[in-house]
PDB file of C-alpha atoms in Angstrom:
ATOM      1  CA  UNK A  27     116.592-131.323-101.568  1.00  0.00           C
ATOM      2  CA  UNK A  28     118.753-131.805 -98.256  1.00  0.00           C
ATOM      3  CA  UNK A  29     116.287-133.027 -95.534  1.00  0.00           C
ATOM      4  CA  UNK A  30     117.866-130.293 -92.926  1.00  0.00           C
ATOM      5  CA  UNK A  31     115.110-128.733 -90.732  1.00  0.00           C
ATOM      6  CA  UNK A  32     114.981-125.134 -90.752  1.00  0.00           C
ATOM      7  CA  UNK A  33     113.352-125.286 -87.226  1.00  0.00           C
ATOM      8  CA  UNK A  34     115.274-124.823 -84.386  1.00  0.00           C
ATOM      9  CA  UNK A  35     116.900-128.227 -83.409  1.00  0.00           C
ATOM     10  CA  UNK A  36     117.349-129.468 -79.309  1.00  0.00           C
ATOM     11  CA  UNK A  37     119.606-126.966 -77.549  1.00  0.00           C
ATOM     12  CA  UNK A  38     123.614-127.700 -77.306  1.00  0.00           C
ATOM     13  CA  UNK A  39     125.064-127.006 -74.120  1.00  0.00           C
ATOM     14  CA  UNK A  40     126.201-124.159 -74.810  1.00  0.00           C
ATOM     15  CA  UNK A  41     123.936-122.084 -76.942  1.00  0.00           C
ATOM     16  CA  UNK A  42     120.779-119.881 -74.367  1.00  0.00           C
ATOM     17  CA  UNK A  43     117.582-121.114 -74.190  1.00  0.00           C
ATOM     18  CA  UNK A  44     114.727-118.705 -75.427  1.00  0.00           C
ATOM     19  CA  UNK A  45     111.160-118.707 -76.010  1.00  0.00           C
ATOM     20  CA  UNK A  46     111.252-116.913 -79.172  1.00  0.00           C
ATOM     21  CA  UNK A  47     111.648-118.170 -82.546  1.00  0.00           C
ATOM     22  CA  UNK A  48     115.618-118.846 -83.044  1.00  0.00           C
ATOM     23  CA  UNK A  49     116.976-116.376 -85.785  1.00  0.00           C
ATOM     24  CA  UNK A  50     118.654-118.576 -88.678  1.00  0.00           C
ATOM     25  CA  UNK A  51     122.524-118.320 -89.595  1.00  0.00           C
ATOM     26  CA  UNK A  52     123.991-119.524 -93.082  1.00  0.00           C
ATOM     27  CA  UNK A  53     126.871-121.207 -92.691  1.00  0.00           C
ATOM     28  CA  UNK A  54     128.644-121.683 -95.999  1.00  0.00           C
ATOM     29  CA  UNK A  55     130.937-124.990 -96.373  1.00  0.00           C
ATOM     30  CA  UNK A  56     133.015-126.780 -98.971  1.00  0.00           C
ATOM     31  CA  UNK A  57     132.267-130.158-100.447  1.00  0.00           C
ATOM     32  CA  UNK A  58     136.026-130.961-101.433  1.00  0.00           C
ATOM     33  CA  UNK A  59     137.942-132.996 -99.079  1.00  0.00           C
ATOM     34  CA  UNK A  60     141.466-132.214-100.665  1.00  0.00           C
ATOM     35  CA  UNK A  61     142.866-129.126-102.336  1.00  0.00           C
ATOM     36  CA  UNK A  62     145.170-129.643-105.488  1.00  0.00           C
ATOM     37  CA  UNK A  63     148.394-129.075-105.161  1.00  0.00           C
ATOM     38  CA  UNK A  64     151.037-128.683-107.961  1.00  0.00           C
ATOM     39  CA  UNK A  65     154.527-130.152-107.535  1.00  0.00           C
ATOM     40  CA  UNK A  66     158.105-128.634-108.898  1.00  0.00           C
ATOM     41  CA  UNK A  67     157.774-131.560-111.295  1.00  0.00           C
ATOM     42  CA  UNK A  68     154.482-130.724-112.643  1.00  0.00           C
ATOM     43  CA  UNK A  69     152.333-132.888-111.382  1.00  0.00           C
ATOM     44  CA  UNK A  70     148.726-132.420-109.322  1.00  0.00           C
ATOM     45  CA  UNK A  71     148.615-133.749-105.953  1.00  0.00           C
ATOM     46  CA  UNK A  72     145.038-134.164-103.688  1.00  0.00           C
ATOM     47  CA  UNK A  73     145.911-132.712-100.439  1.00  0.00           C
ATOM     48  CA  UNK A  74     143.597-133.906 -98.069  1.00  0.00           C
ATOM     49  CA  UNK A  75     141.708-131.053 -96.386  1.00  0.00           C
ATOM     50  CA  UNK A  76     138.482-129.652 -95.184  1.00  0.00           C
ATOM     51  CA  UNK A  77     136.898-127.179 -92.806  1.00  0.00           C
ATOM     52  CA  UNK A  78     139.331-125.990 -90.227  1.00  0.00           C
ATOM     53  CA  UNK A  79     137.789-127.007 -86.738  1.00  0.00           C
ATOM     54  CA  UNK A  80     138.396-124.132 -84.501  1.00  0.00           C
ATOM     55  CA  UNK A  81     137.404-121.567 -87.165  1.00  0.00           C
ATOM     56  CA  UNK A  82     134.051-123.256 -87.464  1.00  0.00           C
ATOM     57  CA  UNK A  83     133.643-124.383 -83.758  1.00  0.00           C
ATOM     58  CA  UNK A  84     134.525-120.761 -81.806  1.00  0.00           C
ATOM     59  CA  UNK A  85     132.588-118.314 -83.909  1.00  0.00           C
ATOM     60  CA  UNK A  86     129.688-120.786 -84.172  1.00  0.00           C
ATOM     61  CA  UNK A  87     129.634-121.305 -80.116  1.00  0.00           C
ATOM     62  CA  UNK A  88     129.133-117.692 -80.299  1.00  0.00           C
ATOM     63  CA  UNK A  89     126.285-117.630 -82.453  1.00  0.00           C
ATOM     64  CA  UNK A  90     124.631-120.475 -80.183  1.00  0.00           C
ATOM     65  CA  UNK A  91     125.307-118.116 -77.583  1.00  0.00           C
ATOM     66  CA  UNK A  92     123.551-115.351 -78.308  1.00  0.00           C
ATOM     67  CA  UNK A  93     120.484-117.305 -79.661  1.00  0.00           C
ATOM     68  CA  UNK A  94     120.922-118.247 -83.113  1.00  0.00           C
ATOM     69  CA  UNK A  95     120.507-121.230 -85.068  1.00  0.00           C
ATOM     70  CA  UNK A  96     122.732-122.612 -87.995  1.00  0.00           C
ATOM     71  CA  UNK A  97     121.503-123.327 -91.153  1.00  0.00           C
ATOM     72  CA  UNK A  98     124.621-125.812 -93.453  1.00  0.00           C
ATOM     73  CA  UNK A  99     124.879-125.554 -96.671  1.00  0.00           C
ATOM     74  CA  UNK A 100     127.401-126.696 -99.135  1.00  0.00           C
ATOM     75  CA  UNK A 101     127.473-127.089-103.321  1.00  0.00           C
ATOM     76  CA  UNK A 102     126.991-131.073-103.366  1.00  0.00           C
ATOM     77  CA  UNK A 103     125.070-131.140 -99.748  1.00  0.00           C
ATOM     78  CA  UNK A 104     127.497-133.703 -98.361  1.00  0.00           C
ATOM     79  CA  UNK A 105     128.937-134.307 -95.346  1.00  0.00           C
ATOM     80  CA  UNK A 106     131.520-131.143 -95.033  1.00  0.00           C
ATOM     81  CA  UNK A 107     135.026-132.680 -94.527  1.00  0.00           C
ATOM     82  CA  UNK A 108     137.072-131.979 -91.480  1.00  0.00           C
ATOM     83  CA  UNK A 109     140.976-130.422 -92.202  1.00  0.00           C
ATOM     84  CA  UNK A 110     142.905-132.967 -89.998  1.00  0.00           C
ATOM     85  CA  UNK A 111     145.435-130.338 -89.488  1.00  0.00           C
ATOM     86  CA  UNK A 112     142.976-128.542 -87.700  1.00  0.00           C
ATOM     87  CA  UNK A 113     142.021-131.354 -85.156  1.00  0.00           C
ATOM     88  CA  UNK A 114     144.914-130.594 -83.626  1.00  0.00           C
ATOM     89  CA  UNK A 115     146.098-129.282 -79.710  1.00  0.00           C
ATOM     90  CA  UNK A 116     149.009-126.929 -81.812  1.00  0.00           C
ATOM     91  CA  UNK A 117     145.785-124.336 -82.365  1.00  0.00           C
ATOM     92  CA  UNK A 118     144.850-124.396 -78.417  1.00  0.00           C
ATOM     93  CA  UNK A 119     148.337-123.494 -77.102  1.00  0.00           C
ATOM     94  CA  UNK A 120     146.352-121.806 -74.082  1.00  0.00           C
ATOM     95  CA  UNK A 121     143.899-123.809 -73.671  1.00  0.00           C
ATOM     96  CA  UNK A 122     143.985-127.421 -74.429  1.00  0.00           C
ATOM     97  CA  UNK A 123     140.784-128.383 -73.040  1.00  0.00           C
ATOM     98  CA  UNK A 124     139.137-126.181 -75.676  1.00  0.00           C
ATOM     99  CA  UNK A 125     139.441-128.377 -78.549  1.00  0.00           C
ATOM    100  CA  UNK A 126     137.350-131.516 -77.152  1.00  0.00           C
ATOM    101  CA  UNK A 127     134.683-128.749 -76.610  1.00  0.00           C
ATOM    102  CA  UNK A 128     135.055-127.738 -80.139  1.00  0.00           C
ATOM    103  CA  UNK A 129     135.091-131.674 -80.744  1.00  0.00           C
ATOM    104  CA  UNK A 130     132.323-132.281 -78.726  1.00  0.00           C
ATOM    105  CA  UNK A 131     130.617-129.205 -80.568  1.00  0.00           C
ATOM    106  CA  UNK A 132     130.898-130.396 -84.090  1.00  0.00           C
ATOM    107  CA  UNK A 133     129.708-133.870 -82.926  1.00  0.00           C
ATOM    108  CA  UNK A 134     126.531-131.941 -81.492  1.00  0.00           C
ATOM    109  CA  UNK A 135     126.075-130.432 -85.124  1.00  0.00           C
ATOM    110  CA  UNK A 136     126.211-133.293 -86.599  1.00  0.00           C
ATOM    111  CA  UNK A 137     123.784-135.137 -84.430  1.00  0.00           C
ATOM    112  CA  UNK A 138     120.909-132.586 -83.702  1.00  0.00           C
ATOM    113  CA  UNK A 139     121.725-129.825 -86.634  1.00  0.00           C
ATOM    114  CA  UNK A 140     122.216-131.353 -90.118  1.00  0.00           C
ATOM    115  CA  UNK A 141     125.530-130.595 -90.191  1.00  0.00           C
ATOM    116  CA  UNK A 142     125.754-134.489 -92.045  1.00  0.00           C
ATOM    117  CA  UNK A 143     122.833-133.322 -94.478  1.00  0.00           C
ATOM    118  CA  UNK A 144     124.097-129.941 -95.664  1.00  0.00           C
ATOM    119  CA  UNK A 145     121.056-128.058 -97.864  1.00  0.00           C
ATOM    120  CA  UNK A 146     122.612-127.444-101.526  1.00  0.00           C
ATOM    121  CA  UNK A 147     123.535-123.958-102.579  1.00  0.00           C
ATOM    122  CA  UNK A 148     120.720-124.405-105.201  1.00  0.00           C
ATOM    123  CA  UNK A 149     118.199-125.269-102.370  1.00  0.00           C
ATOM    124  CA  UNK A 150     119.075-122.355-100.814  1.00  0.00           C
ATOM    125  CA  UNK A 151     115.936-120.605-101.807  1.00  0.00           C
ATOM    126  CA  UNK A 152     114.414-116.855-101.602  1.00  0.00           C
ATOM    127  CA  UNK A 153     112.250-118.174 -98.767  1.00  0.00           C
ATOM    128  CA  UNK A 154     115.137-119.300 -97.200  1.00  0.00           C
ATOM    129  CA  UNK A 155     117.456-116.805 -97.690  1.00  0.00           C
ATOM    130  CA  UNK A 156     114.880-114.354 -96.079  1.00  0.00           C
ATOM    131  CA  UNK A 157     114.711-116.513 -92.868  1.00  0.00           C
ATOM    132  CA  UNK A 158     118.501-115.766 -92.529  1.00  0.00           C
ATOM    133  CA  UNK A 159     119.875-112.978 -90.040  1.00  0.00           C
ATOM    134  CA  UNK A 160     123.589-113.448 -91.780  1.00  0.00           C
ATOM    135  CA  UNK A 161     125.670-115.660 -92.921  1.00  0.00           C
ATOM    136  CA  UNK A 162     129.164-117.546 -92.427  1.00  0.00           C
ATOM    137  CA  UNK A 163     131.862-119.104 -94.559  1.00  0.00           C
ATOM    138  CA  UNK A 164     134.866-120.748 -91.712  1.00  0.00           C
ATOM    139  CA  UNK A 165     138.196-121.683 -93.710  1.00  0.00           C
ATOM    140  CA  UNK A 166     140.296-124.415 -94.051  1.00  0.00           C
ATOM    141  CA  UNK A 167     141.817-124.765 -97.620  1.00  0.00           C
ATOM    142  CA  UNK A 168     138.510-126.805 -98.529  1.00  0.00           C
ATOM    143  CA  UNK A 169     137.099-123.349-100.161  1.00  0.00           C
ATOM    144  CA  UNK A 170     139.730-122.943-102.397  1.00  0.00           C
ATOM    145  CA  UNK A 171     138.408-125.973-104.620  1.00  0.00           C
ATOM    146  CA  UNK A 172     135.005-124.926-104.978  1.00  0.00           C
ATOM    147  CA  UNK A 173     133.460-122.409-103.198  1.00  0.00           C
ATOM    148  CA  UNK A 174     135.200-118.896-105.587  1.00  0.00           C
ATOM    149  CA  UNK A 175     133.511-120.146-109.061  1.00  0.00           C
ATOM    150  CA  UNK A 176     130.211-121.609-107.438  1.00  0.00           C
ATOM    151  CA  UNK A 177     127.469-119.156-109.294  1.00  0.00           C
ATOM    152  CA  UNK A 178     124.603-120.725-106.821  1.00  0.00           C
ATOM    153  CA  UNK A 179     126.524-119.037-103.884  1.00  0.00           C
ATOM    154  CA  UNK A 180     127.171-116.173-105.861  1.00  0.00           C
ATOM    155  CA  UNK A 181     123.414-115.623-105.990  1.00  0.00           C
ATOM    156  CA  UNK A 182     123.324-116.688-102.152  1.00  0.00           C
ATOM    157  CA  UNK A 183     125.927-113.950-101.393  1.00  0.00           C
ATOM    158  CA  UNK A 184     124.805-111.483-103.471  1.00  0.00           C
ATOM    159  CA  UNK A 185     121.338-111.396-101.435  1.00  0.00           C
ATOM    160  CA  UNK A 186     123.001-110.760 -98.411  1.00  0.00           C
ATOM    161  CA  UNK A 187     125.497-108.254 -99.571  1.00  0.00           C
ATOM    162  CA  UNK A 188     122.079-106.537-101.341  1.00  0.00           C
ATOM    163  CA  UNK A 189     119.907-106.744 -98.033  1.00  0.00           C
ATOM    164  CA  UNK A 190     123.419-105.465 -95.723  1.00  0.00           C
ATOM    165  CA  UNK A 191     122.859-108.452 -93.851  1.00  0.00           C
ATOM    166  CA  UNK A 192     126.213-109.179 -91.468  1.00  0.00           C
ATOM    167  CA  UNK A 193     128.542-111.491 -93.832  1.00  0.00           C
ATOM    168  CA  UNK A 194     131.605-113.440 -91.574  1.00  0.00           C
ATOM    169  CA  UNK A 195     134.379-114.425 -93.573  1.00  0.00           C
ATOM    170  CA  UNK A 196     137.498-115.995 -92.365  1.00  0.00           C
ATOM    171  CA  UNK A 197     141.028-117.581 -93.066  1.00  0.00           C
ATOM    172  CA  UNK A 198     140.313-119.373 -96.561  1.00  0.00           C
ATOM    173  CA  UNK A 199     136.349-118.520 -96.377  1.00  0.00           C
ATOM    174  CA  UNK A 200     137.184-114.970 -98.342  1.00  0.00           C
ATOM    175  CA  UNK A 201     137.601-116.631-101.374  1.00  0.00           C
ATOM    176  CA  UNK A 202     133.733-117.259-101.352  1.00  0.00           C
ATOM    177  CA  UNK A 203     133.169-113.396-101.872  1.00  0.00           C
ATOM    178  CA  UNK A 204     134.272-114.465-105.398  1.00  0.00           C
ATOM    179  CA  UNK A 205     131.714-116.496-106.594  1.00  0.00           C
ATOM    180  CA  UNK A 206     129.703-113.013-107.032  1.00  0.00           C
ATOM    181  CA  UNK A 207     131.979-111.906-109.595  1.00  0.00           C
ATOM    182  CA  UNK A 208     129.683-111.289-112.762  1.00  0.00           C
ATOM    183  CA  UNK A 209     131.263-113.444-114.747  1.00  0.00           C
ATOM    184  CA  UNK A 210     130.360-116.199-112.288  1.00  0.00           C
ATOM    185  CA  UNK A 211     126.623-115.552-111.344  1.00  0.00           C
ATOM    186  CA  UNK A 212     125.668-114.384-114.696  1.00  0.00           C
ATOM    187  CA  UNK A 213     126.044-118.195-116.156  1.00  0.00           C
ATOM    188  CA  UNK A 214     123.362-118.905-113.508  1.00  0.00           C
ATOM    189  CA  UNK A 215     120.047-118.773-115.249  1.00  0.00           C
ATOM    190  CA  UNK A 216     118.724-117.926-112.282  1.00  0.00           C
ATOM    191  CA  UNK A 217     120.472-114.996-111.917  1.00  0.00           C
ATOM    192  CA  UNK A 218     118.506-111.601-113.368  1.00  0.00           C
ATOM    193  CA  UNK A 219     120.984-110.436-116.032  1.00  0.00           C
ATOM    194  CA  UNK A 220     119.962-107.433-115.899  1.00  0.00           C
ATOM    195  CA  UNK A 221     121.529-106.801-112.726  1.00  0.00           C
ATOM    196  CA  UNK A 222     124.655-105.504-111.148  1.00  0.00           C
ATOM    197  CA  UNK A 223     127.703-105.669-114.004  1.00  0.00           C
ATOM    198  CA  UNK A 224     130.607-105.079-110.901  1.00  0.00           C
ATOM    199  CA  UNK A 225     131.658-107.027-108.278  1.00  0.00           C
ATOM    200  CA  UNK A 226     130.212-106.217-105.141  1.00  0.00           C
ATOM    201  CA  UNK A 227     132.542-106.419-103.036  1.00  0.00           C
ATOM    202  CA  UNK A 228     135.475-104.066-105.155  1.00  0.00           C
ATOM    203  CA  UNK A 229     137.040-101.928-102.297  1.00  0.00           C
ATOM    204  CA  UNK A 230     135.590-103.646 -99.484  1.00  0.00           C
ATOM    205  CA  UNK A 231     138.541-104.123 -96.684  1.00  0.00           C
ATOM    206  CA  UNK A 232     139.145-107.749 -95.881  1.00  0.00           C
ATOM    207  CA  UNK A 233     141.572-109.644 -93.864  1.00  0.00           C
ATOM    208  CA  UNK A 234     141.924-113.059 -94.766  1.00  0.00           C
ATOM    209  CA  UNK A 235     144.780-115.539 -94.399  1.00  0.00           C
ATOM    210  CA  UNK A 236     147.861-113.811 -96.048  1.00  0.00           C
ATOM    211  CA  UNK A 237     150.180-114.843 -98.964  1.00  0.00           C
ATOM    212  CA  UNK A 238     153.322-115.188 -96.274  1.00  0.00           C
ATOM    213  CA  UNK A 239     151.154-117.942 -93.919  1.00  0.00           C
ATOM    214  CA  UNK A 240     150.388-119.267 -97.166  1.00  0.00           C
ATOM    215  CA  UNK A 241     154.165-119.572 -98.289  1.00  0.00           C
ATOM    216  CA  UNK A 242     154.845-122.305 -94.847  1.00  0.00           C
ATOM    217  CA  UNK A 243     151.968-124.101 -96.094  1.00  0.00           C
ATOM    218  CA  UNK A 244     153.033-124.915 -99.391  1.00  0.00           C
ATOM    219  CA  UNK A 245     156.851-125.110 -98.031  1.00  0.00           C
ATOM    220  CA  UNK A 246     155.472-127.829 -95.956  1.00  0.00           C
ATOM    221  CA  UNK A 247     153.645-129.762 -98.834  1.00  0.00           C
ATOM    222  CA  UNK A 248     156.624-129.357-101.796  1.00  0.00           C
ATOM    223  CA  UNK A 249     154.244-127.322-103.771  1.00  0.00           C
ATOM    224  CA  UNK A 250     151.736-124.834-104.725  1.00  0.00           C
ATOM    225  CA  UNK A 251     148.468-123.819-104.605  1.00  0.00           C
ATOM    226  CA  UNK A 252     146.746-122.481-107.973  1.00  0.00           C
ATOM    227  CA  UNK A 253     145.774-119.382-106.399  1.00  0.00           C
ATOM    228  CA  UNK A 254     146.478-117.983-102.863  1.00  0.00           C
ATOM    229  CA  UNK A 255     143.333-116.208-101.282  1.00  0.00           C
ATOM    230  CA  UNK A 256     144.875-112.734-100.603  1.00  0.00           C
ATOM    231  CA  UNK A 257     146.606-112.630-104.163  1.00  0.00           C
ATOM    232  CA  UNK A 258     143.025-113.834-105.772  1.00  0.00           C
ATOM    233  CA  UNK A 259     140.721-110.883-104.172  1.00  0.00           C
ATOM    234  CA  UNK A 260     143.596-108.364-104.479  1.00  0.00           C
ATOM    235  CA  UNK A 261     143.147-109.088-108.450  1.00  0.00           C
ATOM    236  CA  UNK A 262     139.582-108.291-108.458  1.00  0.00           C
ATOM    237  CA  UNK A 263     140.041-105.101-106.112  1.00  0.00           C
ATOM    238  CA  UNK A 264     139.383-106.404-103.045  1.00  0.00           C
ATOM    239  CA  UNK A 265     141.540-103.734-100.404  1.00  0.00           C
ATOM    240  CA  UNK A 266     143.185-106.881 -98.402  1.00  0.00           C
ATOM    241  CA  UNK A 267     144.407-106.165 -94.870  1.00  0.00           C
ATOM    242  CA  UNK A 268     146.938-108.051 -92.649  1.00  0.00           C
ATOM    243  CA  UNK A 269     148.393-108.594 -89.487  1.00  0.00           C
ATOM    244  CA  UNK A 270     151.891-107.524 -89.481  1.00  0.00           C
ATOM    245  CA  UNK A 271     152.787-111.054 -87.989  1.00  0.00           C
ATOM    246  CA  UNK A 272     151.927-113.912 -89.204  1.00  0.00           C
ATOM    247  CA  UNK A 273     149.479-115.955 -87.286  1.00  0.00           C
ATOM    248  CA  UNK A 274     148.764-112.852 -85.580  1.00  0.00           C
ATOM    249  CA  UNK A 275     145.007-112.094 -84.620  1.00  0.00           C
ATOM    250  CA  UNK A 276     143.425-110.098 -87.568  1.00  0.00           C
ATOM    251  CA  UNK A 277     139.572-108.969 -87.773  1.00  0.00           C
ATOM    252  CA  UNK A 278     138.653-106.081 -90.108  1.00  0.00           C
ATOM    253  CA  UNK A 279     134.945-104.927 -90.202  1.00  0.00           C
ATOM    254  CA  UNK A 280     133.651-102.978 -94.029  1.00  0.00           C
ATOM    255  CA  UNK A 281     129.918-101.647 -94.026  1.00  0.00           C
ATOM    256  CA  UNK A 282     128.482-105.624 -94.044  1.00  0.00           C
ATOM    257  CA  UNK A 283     131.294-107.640 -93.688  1.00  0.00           C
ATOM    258  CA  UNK A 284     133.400-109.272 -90.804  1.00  0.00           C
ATOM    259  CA  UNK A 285     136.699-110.638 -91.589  1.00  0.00           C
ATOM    260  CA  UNK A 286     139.292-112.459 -89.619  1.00  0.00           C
ATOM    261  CA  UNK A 287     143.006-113.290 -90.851  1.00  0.00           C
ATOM    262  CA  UNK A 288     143.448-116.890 -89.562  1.00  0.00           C
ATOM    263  CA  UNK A 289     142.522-119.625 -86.890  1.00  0.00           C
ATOM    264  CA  UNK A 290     143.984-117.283 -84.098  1.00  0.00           C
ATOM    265  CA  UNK A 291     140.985-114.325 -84.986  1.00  0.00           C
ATOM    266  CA  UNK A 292     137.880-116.873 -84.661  1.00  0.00           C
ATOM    267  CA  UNK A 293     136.754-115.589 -81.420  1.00  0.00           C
ATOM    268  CA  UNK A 294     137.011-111.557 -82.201  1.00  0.00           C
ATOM    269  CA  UNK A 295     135.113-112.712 -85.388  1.00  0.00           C
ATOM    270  CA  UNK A 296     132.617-114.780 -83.255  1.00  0.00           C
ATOM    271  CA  UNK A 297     132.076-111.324 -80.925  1.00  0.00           C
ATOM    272  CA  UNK A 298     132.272-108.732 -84.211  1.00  0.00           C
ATOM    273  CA  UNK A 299     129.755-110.718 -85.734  1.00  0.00           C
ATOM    274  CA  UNK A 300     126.790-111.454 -83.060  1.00  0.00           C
ATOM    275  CA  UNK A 301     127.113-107.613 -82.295  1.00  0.00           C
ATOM    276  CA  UNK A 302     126.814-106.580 -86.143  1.00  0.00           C
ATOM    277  CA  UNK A 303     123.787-109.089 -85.786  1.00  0.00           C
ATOM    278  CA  UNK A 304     122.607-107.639 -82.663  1.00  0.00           C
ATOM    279  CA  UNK A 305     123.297-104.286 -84.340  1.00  0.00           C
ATOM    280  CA  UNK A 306     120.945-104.544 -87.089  1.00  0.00           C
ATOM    281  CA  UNK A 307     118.290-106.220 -84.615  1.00  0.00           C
ATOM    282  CA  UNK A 308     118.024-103.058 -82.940  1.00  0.00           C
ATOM    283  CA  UNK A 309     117.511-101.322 -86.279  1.00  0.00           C
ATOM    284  CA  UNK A 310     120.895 -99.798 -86.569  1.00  0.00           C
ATOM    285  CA  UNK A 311     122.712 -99.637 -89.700  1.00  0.00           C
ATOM    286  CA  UNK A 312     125.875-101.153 -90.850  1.00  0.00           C
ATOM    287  CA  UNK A 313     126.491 -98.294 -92.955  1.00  0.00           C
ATOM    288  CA  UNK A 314     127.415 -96.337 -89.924  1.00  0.00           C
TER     289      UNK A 314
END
């Protein structure tokens, strides 16, 4: 088991102090470091990837923010790899100071949060799991390797959609809403087959990043993904919503879940979420 401390850790700069016990976030990573890539020719190319920096960095600052503390998790429990396209000033056309902060951030999650020492999905128990306010998945084309099939996340996702507990999705981190297909949680023996037979998240509006922002992607590489994220939940009935624009800020809120289209949406996902979290706090309902 990963040797991450569920207590609050030493404040960042940027997150409030409080007195009271720091409510715990999930936040759901890969453990690829490429995503494969098929060529005209055939062939399966490793393109390096990972996480997507500002994706992670601006919703999370958010979270610290407002008082809460991140729990990492990821299938293998290793270090989460970081997309270099992401470390990159192109994403901070307005402010270019911002990404050293969102540097400086994930160096500060990595030194006082566990961020290096990820729990596993399987570690990820009931106990655990009940701690947890909500929970996270950033993008970067990491999760399309290995977060969609994973049937311990599947059971991890599947409590929160069951408790309505605020779920944040963005860019590439939809594709995790997959892994609770039954066909994916029911090979966990873990899993109570005698439960749900239907995806969970069938007509649920969610934005994620679209087929055409895809398309530039895999112009730029000479190739193809297996699956693109909006094509794979519009097969299982997922009602997927875009901006007009590409690269155009996109955040959609269903019952439960937040969802934002792309890197430009992390900080309306960042505010949507806390005040879903702050919502239920209160005792309000998400069903409202």
């Amino acid at each position: 088991m990963s040797n991450i401390s569920l207590n609050a850790g030493p404040s960042v700069s940027s997150s409030t102090s409080t007195s009271s016990p720091r409510k715990k976030i999930l936040v759901v990573l890969s453990s690829a470091d490429h995503v494969d890539v098929k060529k005209p020719d055939g062939s399966t190319v490793q393109h390096k990837t990972g996480f997507f920096l500002k994706e992670l960095a601006v919703p999370l600052r958010k979270l610290l923010e407002a008082g809460y503390e991140p729990v990492f998790a990821n299938p293998k429990g290793n270090e989460p790899s970081l997309d270099p396209m992401s470390d990159s000033l192109l994403w901070y056309p307005t402010s270019p100071s911002s990404v050293n902060e969102d540097r400086k951030l994930l160096e500060e999650m990595k030194e006082t949060r566990g961020f290096k020492t990820p729990m596993r999905f399987k570690d990820v128990t009931a106990e655990v799991l009940d701690m947890c306010a909500g929970v996270f998945v950033p993008g970067g084309h990491a999760p399309m390797q290995d977060l969609g099939d994973d049937a311990e996340l599947g059971r991890v996702l599947t409590h929160f959609h069951g408790a309505l507990k605020p779920t944040a999705v963005i860019c590439h981190g939809p594709i995790a809403l997959l892994s609770t297909r039954p066909e994916i949680v029911l090979h966990n023996k873990a899993t109570d087959p005698d439960g749900p037979g239907l995806f969970p998240y069938r007509g649920y509006l969610v934005s994620c990043y679209s087929n055409r922002e895809e398309k530039a992607n895999e112009w730029m590489w000479w190739g193809n993904l297996e699956k693109n994220c909006e094509a794979a939940l519009r097969e299982h009935g997922v009602e997927v919503q875009t901006a007009v624009v590409p690269l155009m800020e996109k955040v959609v809120v269903d019952r439960e879940v937040v969802s934002a289209e792309n890197p430009t949406s992390a900080g309306r996902l960042g505010e949507a979420f806390v005040e879903m979290l702050r919502k239920v706090e209160r005792g309000g309902s998400l069903l409202e």
